[in-house]
Short mmCIF file of C-alpha atoms in Angstrom, two decimals:
data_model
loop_
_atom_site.label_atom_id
_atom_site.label_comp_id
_atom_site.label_asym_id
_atom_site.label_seq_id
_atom_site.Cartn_x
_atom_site.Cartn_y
_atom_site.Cartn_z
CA UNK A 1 0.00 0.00 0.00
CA UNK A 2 1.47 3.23 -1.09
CA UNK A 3 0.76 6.24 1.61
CA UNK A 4 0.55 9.56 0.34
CA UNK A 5 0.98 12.25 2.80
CA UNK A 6 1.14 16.35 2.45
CA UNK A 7 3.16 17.16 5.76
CA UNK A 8 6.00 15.47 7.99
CA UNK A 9 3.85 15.93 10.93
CA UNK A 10 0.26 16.28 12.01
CA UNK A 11 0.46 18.94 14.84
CA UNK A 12 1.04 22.36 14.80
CA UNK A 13 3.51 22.25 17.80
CA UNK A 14 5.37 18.89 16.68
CA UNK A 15 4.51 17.58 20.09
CA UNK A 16 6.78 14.22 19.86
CA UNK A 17 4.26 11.70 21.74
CA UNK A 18 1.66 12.88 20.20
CA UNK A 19 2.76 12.32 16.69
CA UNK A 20 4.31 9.07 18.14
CA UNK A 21 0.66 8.15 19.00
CA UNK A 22 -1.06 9.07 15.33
CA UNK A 23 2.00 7.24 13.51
CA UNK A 24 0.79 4.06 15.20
CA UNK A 25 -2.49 4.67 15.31
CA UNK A 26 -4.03 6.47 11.91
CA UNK A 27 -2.11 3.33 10.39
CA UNK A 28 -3.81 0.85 12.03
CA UNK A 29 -7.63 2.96 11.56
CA UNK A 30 -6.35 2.74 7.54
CA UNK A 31 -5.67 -1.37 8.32
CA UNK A 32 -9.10 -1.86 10.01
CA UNK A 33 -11.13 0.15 7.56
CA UNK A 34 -8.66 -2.14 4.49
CA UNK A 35 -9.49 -5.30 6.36
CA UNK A 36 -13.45 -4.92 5.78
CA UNK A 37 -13.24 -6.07 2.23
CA UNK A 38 -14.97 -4.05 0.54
CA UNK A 39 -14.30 -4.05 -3.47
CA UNK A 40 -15.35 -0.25 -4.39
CA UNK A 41 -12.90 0.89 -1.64
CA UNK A 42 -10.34 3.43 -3.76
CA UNK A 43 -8.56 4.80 -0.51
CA UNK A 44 -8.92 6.66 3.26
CA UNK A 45 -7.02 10.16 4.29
CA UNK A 46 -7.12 11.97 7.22
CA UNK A 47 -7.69 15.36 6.49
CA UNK A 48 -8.84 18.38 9.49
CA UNK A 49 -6.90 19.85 11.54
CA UNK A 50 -4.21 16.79 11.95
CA UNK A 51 -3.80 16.21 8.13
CA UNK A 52 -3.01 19.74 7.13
CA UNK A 53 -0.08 19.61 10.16
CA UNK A 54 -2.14 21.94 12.54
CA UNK A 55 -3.91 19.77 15.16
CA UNK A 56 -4.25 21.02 18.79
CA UNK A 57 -2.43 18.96 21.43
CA UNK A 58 -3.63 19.79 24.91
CA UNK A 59 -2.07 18.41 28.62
CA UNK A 60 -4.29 15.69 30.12
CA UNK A 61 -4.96 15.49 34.26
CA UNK A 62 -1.89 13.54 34.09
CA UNK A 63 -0.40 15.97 32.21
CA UNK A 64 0.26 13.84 29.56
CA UNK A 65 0.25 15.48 26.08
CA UNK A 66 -3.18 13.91 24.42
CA UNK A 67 -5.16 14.79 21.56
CA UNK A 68 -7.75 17.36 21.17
CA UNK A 69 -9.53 17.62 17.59
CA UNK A 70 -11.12 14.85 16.38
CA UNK A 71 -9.46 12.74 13.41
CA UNK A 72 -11.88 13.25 10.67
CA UNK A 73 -11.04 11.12 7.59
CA UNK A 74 -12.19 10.79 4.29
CA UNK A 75 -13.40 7.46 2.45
CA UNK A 76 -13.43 7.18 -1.18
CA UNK A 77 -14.79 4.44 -3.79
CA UNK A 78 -14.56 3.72 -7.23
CA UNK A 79 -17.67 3.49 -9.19
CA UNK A 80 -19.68 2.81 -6.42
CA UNK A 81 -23.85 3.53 -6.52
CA UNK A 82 -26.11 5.62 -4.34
CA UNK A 83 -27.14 2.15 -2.27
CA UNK A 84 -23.93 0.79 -1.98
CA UNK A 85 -22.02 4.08 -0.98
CA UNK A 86 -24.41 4.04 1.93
CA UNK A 87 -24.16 0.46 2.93
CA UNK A 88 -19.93 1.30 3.01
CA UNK A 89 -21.10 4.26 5.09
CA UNK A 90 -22.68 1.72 7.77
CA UNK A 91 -19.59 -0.77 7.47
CA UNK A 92 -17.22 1.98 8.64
CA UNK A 93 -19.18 3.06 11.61
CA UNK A 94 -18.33 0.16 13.87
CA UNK A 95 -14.44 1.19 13.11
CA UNK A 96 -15.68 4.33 13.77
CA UNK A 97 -17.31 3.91 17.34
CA UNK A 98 -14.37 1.31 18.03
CA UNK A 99 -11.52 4.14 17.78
CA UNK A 100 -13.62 6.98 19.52
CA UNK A 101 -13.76 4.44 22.75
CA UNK A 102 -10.14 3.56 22.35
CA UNK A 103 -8.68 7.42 21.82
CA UNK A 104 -11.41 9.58 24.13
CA UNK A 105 -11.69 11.85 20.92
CA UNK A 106 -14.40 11.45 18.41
CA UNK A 107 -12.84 9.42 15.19
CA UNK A 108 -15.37 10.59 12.21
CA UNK A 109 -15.72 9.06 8.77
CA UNK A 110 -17.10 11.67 6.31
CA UNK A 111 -19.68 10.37 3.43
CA UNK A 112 -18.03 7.93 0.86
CA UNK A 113 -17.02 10.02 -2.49
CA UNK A 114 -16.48 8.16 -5.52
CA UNK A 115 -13.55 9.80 -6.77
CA UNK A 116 -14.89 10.46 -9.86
CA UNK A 117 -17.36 12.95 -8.41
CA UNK A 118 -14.36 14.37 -6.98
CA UNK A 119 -14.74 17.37 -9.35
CA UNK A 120 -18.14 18.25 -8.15
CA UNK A 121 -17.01 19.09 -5.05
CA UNK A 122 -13.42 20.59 -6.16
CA UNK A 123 -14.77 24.27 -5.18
CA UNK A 124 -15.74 23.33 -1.32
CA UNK A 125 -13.39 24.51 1.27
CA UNK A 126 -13.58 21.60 3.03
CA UNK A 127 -12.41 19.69 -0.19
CA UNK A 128 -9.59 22.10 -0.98
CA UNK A 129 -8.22 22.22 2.60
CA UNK A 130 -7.97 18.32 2.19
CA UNK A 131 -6.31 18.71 -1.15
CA UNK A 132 -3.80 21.06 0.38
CA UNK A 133 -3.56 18.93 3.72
CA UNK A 134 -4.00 14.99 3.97
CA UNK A 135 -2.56 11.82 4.89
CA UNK A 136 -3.67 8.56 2.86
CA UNK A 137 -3.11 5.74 4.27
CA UNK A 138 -5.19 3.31 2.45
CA UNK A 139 -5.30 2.67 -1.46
CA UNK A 140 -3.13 2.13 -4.02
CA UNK A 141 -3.29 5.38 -5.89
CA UNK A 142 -3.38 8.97 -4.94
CA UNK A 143 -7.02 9.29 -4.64
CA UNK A 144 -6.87 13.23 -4.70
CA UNK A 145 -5.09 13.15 -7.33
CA UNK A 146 -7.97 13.94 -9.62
CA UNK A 147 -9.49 16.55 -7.28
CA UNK A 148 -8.06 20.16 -8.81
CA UNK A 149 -6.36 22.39 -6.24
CA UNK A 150 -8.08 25.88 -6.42
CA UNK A 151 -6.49 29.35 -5.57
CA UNK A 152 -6.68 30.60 -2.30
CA UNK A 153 -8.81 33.99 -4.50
CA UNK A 154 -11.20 31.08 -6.43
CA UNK A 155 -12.74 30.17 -3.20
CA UNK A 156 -16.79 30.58 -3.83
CA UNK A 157 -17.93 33.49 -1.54
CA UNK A 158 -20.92 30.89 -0.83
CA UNK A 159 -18.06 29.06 0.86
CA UNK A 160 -17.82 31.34 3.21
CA UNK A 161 -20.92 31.87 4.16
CA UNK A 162 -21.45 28.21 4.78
CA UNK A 163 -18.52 28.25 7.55
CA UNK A 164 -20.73 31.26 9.31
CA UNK A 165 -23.83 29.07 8.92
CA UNK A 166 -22.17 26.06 10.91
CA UNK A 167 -19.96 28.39 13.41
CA UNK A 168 -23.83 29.97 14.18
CA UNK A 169 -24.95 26.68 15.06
CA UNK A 170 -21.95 25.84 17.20
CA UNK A 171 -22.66 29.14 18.66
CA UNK A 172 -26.33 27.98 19.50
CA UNK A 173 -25.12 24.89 20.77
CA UNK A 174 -22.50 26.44 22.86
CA UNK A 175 -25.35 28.95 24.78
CA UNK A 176 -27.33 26.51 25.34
CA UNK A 177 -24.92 24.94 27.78
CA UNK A 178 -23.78 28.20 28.90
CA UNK A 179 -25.19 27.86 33.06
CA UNK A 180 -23.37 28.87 35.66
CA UNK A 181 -20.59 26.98 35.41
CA UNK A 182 -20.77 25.35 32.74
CA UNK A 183 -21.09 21.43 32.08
CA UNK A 184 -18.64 20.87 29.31
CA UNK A 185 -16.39 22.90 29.07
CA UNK A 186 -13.94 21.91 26.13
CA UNK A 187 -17.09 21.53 24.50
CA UNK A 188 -17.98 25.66 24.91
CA UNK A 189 -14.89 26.97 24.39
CA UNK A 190 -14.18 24.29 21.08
CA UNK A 191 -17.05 26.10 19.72
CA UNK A 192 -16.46 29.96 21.20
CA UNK A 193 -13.13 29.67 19.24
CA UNK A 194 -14.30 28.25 16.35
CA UNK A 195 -17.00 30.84 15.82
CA UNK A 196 -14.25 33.72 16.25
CA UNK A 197 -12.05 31.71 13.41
CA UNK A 198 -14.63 30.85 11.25
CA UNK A 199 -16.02 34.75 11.11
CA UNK A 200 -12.77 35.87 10.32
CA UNK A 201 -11.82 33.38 7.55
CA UNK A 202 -15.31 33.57 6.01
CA UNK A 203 -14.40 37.09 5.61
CA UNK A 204 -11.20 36.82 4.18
CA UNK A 205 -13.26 34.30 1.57
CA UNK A 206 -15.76 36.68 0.78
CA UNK A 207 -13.26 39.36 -0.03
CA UNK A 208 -10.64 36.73 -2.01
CA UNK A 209 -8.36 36.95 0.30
CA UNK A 210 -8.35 33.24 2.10
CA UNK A 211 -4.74 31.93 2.86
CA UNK A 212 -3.96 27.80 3.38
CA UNK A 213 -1.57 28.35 6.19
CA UNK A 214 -2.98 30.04 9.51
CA UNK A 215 0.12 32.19 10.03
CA UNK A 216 -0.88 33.80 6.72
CA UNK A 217 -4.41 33.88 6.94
CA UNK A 218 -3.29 36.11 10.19
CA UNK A 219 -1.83 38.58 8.69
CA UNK A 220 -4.45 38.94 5.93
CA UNK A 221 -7.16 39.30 8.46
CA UNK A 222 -5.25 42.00 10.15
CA UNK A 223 -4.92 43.77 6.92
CA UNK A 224 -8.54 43.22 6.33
CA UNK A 225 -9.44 44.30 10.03
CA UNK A 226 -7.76 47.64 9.33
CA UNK A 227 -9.51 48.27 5.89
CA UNK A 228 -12.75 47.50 7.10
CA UNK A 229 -12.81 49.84 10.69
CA UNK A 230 -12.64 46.98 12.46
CA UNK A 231 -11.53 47.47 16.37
CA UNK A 232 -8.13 45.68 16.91
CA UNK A 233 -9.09 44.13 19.52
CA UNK A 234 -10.85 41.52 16.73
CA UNK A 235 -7.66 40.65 15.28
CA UNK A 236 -6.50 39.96 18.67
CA UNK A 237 -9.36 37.64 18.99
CA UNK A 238 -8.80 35.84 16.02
CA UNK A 239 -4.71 35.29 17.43
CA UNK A 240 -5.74 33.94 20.14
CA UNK A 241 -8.47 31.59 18.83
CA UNK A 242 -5.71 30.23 16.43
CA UNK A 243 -3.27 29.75 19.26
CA UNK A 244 -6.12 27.91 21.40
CA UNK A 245 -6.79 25.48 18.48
CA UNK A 246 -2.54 25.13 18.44
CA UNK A 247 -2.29 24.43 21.96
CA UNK A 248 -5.54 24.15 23.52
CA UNK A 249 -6.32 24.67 27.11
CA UNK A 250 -9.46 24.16 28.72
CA UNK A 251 -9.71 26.57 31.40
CA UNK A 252 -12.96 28.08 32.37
CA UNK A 253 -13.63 31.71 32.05
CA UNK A 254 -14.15 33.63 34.99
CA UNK A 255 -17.83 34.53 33.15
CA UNK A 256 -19.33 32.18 31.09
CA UNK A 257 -22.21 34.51 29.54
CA UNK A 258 -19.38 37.50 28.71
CA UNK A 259 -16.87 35.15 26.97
CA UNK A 260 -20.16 33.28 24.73
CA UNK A 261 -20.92 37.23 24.20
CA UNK A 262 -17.72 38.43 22.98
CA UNK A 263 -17.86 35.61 20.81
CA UNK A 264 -21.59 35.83 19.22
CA UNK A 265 -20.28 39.47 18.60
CA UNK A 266 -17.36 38.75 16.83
CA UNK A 267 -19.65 36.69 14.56
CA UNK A 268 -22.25 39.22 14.27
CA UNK A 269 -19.95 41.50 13.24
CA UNK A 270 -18.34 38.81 10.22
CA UNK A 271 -22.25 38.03 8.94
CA UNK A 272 -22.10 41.85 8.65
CA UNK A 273 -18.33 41.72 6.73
CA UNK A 274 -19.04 38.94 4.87
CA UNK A 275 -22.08 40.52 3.00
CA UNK A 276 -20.57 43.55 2.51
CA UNK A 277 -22.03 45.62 4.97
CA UNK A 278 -20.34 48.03 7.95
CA UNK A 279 -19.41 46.56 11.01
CA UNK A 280 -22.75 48.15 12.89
CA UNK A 281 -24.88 47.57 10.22
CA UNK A 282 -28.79 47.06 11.71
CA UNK A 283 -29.66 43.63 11.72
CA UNK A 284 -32.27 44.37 9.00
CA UNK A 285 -30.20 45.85 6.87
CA UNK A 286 -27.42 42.60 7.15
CA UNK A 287 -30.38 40.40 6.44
CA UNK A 288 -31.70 42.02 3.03
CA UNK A 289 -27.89 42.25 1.86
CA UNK A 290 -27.63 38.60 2.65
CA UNK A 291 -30.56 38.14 0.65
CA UNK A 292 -29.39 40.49 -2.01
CA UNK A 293 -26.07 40.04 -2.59
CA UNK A 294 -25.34 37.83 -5.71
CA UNK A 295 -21.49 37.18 -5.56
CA UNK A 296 -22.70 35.15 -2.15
CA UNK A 297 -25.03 33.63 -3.77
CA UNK A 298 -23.24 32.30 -6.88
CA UNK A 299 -26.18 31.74 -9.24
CA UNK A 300 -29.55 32.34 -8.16
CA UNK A 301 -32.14 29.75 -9.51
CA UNK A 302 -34.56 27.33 -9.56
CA UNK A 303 -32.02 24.76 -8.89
CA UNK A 304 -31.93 26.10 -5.24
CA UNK A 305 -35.61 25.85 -4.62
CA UNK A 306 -34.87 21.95 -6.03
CA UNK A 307 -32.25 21.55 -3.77
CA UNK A 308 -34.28 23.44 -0.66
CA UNK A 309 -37.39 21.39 -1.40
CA UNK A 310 -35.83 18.04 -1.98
CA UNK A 311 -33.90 18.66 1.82
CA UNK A 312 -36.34 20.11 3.87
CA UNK A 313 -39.54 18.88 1.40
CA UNK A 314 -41.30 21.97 2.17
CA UNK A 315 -40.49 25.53 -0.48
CA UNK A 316 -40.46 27.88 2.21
CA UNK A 317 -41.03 31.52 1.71
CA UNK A 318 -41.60 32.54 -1.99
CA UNK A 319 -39.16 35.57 -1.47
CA UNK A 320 -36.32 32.84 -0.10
CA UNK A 321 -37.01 30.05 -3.70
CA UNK A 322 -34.23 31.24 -5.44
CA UNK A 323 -31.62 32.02 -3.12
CA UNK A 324 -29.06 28.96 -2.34
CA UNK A 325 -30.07 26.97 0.59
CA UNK A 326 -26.71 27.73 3.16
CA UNK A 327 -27.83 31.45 2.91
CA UNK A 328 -31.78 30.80 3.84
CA UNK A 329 -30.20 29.15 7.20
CA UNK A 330 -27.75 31.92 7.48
CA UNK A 331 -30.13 34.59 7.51
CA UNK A 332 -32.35 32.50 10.02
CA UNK A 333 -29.62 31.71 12.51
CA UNK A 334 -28.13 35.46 12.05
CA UNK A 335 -31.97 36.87 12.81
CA UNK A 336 -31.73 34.73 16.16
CA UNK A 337 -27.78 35.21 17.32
CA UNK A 338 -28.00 39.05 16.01
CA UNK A 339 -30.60 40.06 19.37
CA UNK A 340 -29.39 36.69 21.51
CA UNK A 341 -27.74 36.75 24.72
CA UNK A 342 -27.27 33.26 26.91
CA UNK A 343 -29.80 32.72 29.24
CA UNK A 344 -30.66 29.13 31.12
CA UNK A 345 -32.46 28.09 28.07
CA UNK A 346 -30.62 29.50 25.50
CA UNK A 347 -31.00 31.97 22.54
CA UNK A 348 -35.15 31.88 20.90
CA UNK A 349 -37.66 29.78 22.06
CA UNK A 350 -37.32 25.87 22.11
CA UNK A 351 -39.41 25.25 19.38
CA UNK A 352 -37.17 27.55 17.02
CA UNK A 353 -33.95 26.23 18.08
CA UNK A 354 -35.56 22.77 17.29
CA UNK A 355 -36.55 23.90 13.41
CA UNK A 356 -33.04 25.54 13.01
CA UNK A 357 -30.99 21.63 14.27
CA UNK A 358 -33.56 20.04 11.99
CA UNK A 359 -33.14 22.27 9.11
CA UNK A 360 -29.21 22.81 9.46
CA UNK A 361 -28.35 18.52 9.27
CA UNK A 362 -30.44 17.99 6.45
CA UNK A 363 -29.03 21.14 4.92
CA UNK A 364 -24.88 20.75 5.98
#
């Protein structure tokens, strides 16, 4: 079996028992996922955080250096139908579930892609990142190799508003476990970063200015910051996030509802960047530029209503048919975190937060 791999190591800080650990053990996932025998199998790479050489390594009780991000990898077949890609989907799991007990961090096996359809998907971020960042270790052939590696400029502005759409929802998730003193706390602050990164870098998208490496995209969002009136405190932020997701550590803030605050602001104010508007835009005003702006859209049409219809099976609003599904949810979620603050049931009412889960898996 030939291994393919983008970068020497897989974390940012080149902790050596850590990387010890993954070059025994993302092996071995590759073996176990091999050993299941299945004939349309065309290879498995790690991609995230780990694959493109930047995962987090954080200090256990011990004080042990242990993982922190979950290893996401990515199966691919060859020639393999709608029925049978989901039957290899349901052989992996048990791997899966097996290596999440084993590690204490969540081992996730993306959707089977024939690689073939690899060029349907070649203008996703989450696609390019993996082009630009992965470790095969099962297959024969190169199994990216016919996935084309984009510019940093040719990422699809749509791209970036579909990182705010999922960072909203982490936000969501994240007050609704905001108490005092909260329960999980890697789980809050995972998601309080990753809403201040993903606002920033879904700016830098929108305005063609996305870098692959973080030290880069860094500096681009302080240039950015500085353009756009933005208080520097933001670009601060965004540092810091970036370090916590280098070398994570999960210690509680002294106030839970301030820290999910800062955050949902920082956010706020990236929904307002990203479509084009100032940084204290009314919320209105954000939500009929979201609506109205094409270059997020990419092409307006009655393929989105399709797409909307055959997801959620309901059309929605007729002023929403034409605009592409991520930006419906966007505007929804953005509506709800815009006048939000943390409370013991979190932002909206129940019933709305419920709609907005149901709506964003079927829609992600």
């Amino acid at each position: 079996m030939t291994c393919y791999r983008t970068h020497i190591c897989c974390t940012a800080n080149r902790e050596p028992e850590v990387e010890a650990l993954l070059e025994r053990v993302v092996p071995a996932i590759g073996a176990d996922v091999l050993a299941l025998g299945i004939p349309e199998l065309a290879g498995v790479c790690l991609g995230g955080g780990y694959g493109r050489g930047e995962g987090g390594v954080c200090a256990g009780p011990d004080g042990v250096p242990r993982l922190f991000n979950d290893l996401d990898f990515f199966v691919f077949s060859s020639g393999a139908g709608r029925r049978r890609k989901r039957e290899i989907d349901r052989a992996v799991e048990p791997v899966a579930r097996r290596w999440t007990r084993a590690l204490g961090i969540d081992v996730d096996f993306g959707p089977v892609k024939n690689t073939g359809d690899l060029g349907r998907v070649s203008h996703t971020l989450m696609f390019q990142e993996l082009k630009h960042g992965y470790w095969q270790v099962c297959g024969e052939a190169d199994v990216l190799a016919a996935l084309p590696a984009l510019r940093e400029s040719e990422l699809p502005p749509l791209e970036g508003a579909r990182l705010l759409l999922n960072r909203g929802m982490g936000l969501l998730m994240a007050a609704e476990r905001v108490r005092d003193g909260a329960e999980d706390a890697g789980f809050v602050l995972r998601n309080l970063n990753k809403a201040v990164l993903g606002g920033a870098e879904a700016q830098l998208i929108c305005a063609h200015r996305y870098r692959w490496r973080a030290r880069e995209r860094l500096e681009a969002f302080g240039a950015l910051a500085a353009e756009r009136g933005l208080a520097p405190e933001r670009v601060q932020e965004y540092a810091a996030a970036l370090e916590f997701r280098r070398t994570p550590r999960v210690r509680p803030p002294d106030d839970w509802r301030a820290a999910w605050e800062r955050a949902r602001g920082f956010w706020c104010e990236s929904v307002a960047g990203a479509a084009g508007c100032a940084v204290d835009a009314e919320t209105e005003t954000v939500l009929r530029q979201l609506h109205a702006d094409r270059s997020l859209h990419g092409r307006k049409g009655i393929r989105n209503l399709l797409r909307w219809v055959v997801k959620t099976h309901s059309p929605g609003s007729v002023c929403d048919w034409l605009d592409a599904p991520e930006l419906r949810m966007l505007r929804r979620i953005y509506r709800l975190l815009a006048a939000a603050e943390p409370d013991r049931n979190g932002p909206g009412v129940p019933e709305e937060r419920a709609l907005l889960y149901r709506l964003w898996r079927v829609i992600s």
